[in-house]
Tab-separated table of C-alpha atoms in Angstrom:
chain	number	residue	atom	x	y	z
A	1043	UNK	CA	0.000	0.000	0.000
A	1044	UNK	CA	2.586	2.041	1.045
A	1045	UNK	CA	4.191	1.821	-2.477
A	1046	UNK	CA	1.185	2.052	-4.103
A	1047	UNK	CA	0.618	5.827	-2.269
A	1048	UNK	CA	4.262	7.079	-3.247
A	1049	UNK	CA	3.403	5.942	-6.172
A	1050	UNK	CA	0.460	8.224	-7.043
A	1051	UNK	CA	2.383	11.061	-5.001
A	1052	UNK	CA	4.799	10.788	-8.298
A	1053	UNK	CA	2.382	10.696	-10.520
A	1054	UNK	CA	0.374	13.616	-9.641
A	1055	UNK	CA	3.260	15.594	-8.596
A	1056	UNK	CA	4.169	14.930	-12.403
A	1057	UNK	CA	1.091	15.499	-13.784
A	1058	UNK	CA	0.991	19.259	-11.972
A	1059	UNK	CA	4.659	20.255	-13.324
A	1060	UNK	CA	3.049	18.953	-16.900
A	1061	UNK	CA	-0.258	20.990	-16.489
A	1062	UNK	CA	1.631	24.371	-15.019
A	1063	UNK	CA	4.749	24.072	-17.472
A	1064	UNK	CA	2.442	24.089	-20.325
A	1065	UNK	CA	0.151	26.635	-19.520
A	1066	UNK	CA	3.932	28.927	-18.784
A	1067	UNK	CA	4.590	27.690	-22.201
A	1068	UNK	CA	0.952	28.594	-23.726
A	1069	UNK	CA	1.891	32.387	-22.595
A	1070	UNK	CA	-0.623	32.478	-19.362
A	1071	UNK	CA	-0.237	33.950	-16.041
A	1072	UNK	CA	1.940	31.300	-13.948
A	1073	UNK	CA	4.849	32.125	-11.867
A	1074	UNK	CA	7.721	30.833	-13.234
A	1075	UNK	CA	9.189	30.003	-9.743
A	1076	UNK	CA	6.320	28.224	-8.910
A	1077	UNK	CA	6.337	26.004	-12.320
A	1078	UNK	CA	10.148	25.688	-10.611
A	1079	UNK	CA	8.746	24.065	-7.590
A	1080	UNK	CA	6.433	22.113	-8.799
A	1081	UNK	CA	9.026	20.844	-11.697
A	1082	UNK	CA	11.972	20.103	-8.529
A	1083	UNK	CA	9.257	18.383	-6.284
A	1084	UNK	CA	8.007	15.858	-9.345
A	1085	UNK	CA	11.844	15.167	-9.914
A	1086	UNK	CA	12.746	14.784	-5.949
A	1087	UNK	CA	9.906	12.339	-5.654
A	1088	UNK	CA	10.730	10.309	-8.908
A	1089	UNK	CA	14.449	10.384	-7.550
A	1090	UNK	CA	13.410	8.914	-4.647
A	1091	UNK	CA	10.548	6.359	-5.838
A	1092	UNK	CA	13.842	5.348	-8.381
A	1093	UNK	CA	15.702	4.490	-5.030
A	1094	UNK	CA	12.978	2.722	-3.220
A	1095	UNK	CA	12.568	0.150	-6.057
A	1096	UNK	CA	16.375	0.216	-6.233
A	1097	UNK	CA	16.662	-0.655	-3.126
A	1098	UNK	CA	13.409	-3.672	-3.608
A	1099	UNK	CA	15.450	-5.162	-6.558
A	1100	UNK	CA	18.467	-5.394	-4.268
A	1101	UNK	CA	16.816	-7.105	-1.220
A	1102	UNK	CA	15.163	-9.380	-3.755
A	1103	UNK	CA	18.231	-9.970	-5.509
A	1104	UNK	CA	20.319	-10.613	-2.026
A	1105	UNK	CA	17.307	-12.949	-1.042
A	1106	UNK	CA	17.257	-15.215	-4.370
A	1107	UNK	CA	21.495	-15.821	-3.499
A	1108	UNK	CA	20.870	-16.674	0.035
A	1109	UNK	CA	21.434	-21.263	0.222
A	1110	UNK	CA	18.643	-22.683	2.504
């Protein structure tokens, strides 16, 4: 579950950098520090959901070497 919620953090945090860097790019009235924001928090929280499975792959990985 817990993945499942970072996940959909991501995603939305991506799909508000998409909507407010477009509308900067259509010529409205957006701040272009906050399109700045929104752009760094999308790419912290992909950065980190990157780690997370990362660090999955590499439990799994040390798991499927470990003898019984």
């Amino acid at each position: 579950q817990m993945l499942g919620d970072g996940l959909s953090k991501v995603d939305s945090g991506l799909q508000v950098a998409d909507v407010q860097l477009r509308a900067l790019a259509a010529g409205k009235d957006v701040a272009v520090h906050d399109v700045m924001i929104s752009m760094e928090q999308a790419r912290t929280h992909l950065m980190f959901m990157v780690e997370v499975r990362n660090r999955v792959v590499e439990a799994y990985q040390e798991l499927m070497r470990m003898q019984l």
